[in-house]
Short mmCIF file of the C-alpha atoms (twelve columns), coordinates in Angstrom:
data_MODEL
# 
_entry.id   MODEL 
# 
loop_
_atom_site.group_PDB 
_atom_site.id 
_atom_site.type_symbol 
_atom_site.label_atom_id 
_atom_site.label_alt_id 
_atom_site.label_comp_id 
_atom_site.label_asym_id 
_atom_site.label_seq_id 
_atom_site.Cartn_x 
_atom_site.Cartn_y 
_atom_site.Cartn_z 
_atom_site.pdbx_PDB_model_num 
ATOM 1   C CA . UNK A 1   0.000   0.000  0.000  1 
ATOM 2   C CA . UNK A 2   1.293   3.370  -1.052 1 
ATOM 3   C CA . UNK A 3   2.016   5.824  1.454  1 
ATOM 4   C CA . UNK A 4   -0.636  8.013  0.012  1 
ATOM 5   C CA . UNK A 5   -2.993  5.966  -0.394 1 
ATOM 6   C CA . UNK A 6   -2.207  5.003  3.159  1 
ATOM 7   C CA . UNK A 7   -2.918  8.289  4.797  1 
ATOM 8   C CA . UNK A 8   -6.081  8.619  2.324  1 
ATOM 9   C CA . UNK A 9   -7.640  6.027  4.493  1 
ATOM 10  C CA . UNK A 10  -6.654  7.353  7.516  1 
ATOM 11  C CA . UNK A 11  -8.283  10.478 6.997  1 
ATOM 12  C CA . UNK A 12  -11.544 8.735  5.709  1 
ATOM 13  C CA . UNK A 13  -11.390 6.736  9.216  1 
ATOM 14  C CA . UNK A 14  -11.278 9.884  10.797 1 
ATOM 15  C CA . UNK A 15  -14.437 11.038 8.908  1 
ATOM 16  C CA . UNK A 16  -16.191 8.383  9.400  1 
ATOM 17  C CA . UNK A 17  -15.526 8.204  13.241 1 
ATOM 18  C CA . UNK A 18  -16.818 12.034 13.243 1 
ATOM 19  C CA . UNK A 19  -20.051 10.845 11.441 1 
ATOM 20  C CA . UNK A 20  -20.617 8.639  13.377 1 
ATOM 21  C CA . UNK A 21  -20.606 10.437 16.606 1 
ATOM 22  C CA . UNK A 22  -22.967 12.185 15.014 1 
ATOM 23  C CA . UNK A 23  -25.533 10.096 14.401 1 
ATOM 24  C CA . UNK A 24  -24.947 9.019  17.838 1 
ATOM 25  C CA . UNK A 25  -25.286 12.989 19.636 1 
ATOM 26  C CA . UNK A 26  -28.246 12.803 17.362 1 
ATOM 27  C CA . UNK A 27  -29.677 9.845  18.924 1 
ATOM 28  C CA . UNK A 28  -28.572 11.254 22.453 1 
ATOM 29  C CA . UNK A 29  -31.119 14.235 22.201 1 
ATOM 30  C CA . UNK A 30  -34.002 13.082 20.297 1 
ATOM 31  C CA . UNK A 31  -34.079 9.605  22.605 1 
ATOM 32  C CA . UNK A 32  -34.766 12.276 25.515 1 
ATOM 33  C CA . UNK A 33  -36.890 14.681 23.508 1 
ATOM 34  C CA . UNK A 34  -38.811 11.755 22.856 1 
ATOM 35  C CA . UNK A 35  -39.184 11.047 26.423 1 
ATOM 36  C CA . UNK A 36  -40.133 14.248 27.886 1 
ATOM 37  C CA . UNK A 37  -42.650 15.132 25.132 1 
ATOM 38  C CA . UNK A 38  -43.926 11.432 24.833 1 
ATOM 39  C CA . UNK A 39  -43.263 11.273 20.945 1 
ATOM 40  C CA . UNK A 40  -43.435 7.800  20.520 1 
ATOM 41  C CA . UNK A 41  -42.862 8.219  16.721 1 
ATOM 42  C CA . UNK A 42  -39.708 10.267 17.157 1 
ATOM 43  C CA . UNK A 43  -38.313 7.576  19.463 1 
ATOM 44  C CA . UNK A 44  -38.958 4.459  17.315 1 
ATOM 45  C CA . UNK A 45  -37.173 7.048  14.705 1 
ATOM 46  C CA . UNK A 46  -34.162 6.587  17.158 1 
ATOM 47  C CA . UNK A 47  -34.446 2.808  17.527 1 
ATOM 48  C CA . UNK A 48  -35.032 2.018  13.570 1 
ATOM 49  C CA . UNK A 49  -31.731 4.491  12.896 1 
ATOM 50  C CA . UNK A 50  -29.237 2.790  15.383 1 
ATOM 51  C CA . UNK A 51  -28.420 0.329  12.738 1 
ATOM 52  C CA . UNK A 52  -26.360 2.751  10.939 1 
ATOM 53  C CA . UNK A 53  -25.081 3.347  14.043 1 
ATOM 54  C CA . UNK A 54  -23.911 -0.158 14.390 1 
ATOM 55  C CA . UNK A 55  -23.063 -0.205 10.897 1 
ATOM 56  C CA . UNK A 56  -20.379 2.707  11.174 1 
ATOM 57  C CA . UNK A 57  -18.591 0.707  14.162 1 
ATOM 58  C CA . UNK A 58  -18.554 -2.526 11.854 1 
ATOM 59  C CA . UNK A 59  -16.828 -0.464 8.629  1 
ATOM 60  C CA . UNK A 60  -14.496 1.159  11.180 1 
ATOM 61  C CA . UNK A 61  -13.408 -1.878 13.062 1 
ATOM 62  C CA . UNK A 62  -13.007 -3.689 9.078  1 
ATOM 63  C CA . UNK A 63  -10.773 -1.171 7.738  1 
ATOM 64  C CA . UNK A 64  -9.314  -0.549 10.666 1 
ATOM 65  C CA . UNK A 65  -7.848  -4.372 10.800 1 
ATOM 66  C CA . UNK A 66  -7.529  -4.026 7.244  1 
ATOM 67  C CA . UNK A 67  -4.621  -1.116 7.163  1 
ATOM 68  C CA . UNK A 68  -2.929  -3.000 10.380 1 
ATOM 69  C CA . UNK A 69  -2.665  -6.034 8.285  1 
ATOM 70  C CA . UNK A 70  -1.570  -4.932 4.856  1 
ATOM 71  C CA . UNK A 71  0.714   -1.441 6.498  1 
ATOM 72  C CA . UNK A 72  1.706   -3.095 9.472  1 
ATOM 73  C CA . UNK A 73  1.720   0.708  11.014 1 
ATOM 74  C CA . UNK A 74  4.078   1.855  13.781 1 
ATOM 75  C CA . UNK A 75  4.122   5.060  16.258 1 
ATOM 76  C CA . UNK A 76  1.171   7.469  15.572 1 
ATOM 77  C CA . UNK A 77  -0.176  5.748  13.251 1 
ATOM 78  C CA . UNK A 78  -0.791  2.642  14.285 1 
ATOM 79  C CA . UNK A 79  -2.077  4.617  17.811 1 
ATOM 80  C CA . UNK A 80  -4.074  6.360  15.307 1 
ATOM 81  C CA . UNK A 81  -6.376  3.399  14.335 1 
ATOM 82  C CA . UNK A 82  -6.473  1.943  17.753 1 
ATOM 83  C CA . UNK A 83  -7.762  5.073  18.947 1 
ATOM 84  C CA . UNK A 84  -10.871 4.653  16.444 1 
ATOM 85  C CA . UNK A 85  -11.348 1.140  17.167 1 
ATOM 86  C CA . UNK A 86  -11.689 1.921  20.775 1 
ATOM 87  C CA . UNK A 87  -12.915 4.934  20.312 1 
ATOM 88  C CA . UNK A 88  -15.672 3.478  18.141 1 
ATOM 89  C CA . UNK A 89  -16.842 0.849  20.509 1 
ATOM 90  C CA . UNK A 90  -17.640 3.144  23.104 1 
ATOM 91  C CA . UNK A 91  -19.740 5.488  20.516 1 
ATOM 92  C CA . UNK A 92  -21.644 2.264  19.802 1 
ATOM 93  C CA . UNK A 93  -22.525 1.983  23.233 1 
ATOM 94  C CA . UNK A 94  -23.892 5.242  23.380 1 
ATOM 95  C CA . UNK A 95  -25.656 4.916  20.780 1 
ATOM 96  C CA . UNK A 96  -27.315 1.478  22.465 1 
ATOM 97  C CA . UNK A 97  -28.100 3.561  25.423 1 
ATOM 98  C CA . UNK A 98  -29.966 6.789  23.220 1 
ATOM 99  C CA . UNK A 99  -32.038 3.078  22.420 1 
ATOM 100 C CA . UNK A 100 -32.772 2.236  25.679 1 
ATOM 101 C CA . UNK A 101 -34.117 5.824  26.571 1 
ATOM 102 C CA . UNK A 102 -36.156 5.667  23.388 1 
ATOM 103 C CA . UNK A 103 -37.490 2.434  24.160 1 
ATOM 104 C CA . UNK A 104 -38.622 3.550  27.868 1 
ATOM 105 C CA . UNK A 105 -40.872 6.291  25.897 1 
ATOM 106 C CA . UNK A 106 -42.482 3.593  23.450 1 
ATOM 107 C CA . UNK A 107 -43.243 1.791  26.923 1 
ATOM 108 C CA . UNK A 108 -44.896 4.702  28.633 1 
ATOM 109 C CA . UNK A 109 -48.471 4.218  29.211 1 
ATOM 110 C CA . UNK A 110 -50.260 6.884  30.358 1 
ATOM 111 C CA . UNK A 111 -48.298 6.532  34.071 1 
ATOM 112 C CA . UNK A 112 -48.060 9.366  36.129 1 
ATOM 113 C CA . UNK A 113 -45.325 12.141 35.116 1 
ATOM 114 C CA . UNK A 114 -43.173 14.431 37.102 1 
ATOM 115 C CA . UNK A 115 -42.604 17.974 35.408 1 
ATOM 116 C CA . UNK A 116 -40.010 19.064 38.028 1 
ATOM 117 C CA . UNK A 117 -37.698 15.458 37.492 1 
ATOM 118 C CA . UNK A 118 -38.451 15.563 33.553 1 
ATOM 119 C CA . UNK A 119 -37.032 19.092 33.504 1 
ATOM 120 C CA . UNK A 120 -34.103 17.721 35.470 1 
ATOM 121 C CA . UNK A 121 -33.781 14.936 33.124 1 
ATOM 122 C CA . UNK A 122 -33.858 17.397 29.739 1 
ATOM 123 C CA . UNK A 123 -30.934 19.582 31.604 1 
ATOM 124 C CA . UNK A 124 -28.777 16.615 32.070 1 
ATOM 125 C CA . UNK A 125 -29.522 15.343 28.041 1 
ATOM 126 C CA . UNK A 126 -28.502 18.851 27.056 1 
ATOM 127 C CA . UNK A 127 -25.478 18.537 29.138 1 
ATOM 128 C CA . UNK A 128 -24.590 15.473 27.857 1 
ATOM 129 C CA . UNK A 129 -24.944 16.096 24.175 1 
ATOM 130 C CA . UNK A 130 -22.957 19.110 25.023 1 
ATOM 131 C CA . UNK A 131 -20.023 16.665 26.293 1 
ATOM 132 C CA . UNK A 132 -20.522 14.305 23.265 1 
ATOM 133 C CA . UNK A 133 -20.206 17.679 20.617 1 
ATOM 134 C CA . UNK A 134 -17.188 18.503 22.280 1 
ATOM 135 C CA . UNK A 135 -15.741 15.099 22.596 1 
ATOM 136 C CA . UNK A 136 -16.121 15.018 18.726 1 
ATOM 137 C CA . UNK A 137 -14.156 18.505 18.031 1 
ATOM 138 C CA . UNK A 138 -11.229 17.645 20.348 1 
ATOM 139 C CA . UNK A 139 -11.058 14.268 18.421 1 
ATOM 140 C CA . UNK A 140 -10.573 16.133 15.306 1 
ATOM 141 C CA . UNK A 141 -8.101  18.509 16.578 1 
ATOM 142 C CA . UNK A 142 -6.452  15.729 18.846 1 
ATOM 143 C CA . UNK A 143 -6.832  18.606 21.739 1 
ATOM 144 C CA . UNK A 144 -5.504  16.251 24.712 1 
ATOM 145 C CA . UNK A 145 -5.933  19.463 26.789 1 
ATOM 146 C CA . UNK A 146 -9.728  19.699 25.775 1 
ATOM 147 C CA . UNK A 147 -9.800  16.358 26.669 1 
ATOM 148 C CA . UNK A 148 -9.156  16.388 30.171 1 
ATOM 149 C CA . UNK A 149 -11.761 19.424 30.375 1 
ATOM 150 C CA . UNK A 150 -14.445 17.248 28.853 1 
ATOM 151 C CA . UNK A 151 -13.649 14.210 30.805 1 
ATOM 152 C CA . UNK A 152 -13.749 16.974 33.930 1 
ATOM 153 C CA . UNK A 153 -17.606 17.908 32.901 1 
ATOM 154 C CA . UNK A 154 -18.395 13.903 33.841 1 
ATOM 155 C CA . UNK A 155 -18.387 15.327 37.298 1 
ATOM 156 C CA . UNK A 156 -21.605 17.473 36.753 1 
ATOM 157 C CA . UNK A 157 -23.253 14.950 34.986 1 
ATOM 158 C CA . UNK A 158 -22.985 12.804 38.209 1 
ATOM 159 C CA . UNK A 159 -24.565 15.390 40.377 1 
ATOM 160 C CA . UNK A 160 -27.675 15.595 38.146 1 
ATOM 161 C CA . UNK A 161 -27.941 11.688 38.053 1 
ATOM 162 C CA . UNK A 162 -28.364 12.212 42.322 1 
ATOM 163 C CA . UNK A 163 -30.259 14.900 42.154 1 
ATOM 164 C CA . UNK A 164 -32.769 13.065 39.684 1 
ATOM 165 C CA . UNK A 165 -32.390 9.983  41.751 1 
ATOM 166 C CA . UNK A 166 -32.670 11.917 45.576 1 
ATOM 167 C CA . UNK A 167 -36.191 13.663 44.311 1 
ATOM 168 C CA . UNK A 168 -37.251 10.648 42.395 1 
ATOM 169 C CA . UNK A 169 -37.552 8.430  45.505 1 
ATOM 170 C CA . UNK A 170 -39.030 10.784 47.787 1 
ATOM 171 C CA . UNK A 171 -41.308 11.522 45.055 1 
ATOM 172 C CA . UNK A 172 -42.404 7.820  45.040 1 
ATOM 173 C CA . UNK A 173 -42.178 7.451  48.239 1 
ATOM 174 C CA . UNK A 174 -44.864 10.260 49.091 1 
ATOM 175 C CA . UNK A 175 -46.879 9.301  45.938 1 
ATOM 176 C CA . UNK A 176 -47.129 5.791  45.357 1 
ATOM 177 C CA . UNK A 177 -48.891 6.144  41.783 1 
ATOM 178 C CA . UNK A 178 -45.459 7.945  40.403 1 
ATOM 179 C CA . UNK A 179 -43.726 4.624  40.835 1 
ATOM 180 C CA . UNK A 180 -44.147 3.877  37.580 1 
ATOM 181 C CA . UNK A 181 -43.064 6.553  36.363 1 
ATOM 182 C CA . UNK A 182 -40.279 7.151  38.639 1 
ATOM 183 C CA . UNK A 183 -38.944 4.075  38.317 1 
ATOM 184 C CA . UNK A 184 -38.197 4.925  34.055 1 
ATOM 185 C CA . UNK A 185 -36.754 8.428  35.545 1 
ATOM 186 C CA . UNK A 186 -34.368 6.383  37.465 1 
ATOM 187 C CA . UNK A 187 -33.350 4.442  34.251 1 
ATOM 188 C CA . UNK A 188 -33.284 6.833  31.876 1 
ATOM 189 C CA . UNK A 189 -31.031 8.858  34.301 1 
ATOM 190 C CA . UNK A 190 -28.246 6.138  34.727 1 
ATOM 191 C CA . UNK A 191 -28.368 5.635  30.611 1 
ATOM 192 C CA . UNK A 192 -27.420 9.299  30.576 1 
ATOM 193 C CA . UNK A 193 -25.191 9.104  33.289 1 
ATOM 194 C CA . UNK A 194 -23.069 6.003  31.326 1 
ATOM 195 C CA . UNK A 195 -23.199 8.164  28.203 1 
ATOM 196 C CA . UNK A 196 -21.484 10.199 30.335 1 
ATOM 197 C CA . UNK A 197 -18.853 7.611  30.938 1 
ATOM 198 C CA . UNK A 198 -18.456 6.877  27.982 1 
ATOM 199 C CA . UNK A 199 -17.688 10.240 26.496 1 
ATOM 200 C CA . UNK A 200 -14.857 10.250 28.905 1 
ATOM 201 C CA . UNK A 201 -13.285 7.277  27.900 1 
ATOM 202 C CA . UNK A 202 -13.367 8.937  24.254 1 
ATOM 203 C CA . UNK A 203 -11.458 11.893 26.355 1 
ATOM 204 C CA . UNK A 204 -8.653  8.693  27.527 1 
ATOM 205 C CA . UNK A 205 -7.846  7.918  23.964 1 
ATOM 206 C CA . UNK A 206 -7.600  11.208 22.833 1 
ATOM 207 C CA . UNK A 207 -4.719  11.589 25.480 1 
ATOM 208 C CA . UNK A 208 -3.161  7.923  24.049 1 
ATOM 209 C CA . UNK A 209 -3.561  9.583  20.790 1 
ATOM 210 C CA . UNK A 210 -1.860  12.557 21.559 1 
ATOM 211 C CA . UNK A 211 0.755   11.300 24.000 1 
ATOM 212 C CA . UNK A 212 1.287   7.859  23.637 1 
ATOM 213 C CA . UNK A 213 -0.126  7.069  27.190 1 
ATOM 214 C CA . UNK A 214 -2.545  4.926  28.702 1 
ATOM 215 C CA . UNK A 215 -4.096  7.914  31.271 1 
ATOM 216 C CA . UNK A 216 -7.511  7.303  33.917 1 
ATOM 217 C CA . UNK A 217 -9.150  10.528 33.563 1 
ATOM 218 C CA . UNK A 218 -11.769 9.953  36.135 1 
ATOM 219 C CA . UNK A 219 -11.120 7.851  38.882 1 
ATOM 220 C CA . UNK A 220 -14.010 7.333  40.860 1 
ATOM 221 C CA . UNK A 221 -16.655 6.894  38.142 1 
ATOM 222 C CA . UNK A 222 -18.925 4.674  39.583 1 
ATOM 223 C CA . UNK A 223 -22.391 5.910  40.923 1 
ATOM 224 C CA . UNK A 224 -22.871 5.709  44.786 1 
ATOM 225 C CA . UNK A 225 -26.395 5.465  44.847 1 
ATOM 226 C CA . UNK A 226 -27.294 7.908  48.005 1 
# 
């Protein structure tokens, strides 16, 4: 393989990486739009379009092999394509967990809603998405010092999964008929809190990709459910 031709395909698996991030910040808002306005429609819109999703991450992960095989590519390179394999994988996730949030909405059956959590809820999703757009620009730019800012915002999205999850179960708790209900706000809370993780493991191998290094970002990611 050429050296051209070479660094053609690298920059068409960085495109493709990009588009597909977009699909999945795509996803990411209208699984939650769909929620809070109880657009069924717009939700099985989400569902029916994750297969391109899944189809990106099965191109990527193809050519990816592909140019290790037939360039056998050292240094930045080859950290290059490992980035978007990885990277990829977790972008697939997300995209499975924009699914699950749309699926809660097709399930929704005239339970009991919560204005105050659903507003809650749409702040996080807009804080999310916001983490996911900028995840995608400091790929681009391979901004390792964007990076750790991003990965930093996880923090944030942590407090709004306890604050949904504090005034969800008090909520139940004095209201019985919002268990439902509640119970979906719960879920669709964690989904966007492991988007959340997610977007900051894209932050870890944009650091490898810049630096070379294997780097935690976040150490204490786990939720500890109050």
């Amino acid at each position: 393989m050429l050296r051209s031709q070479f660094e053609e395909d690298l920059l068409n698996l960085h495109n493709q990486f990009y588009e597909m991030g977009m699909l999945v910040s795509d996803a990411v808002s209208k699984s939650v739009t769909s929620y809070i306005t109880h657009d069924k429609e717009l939700a099985k819109d989400v569902i029916d379009k994750d297969e391109h999703v899944n189809e990106h991450e099965v191109k990527l992960e193809k050519k990816s092999f592909e140019m290790i095989a037939l360039q056998q590519p050292v240094t930045t390179d080859l950290r290059t394509i490992i980035t978007v394999m990885k990277a990829s994988s977790d972008l697939e996730r997300m995209g499975d967990h924009a699914v699950s949030i749309a699926k809660s909405t097709v399930r929704v059956k005239g339970t009991k809603r919560i204005s105050e959590i659903e507003k809650v809820i749409s702040d996080m999703s807009d804080f999310v998405k916001k983490m996911v757009d900028n995840v995608l620009i400091a790929y681009v730019k391979t901004d390792e010092k964007d990076a750790r800012m991003i990965a930093k915002m996880d923090k944030q999205v942590n407090e709004y999964y306890h604050e949904i999850y504090s005034n969800t179960i008090k909520v139940m708790q004095d209201h019985p008929e919002t268990v439902v209900s509640g119970t979906d706000y719960l879920n669709v809370a964690q989904y966007l809190e492991r988007i959340g993780d997610y977007v900051t493991n894209i932050c870890e191998w944009i650091v490898y990709l810049a630096t070379g290094k294997i780097t935690e970002l976040n150490s204490n990611r786990q939720i500890d459910e109050p």
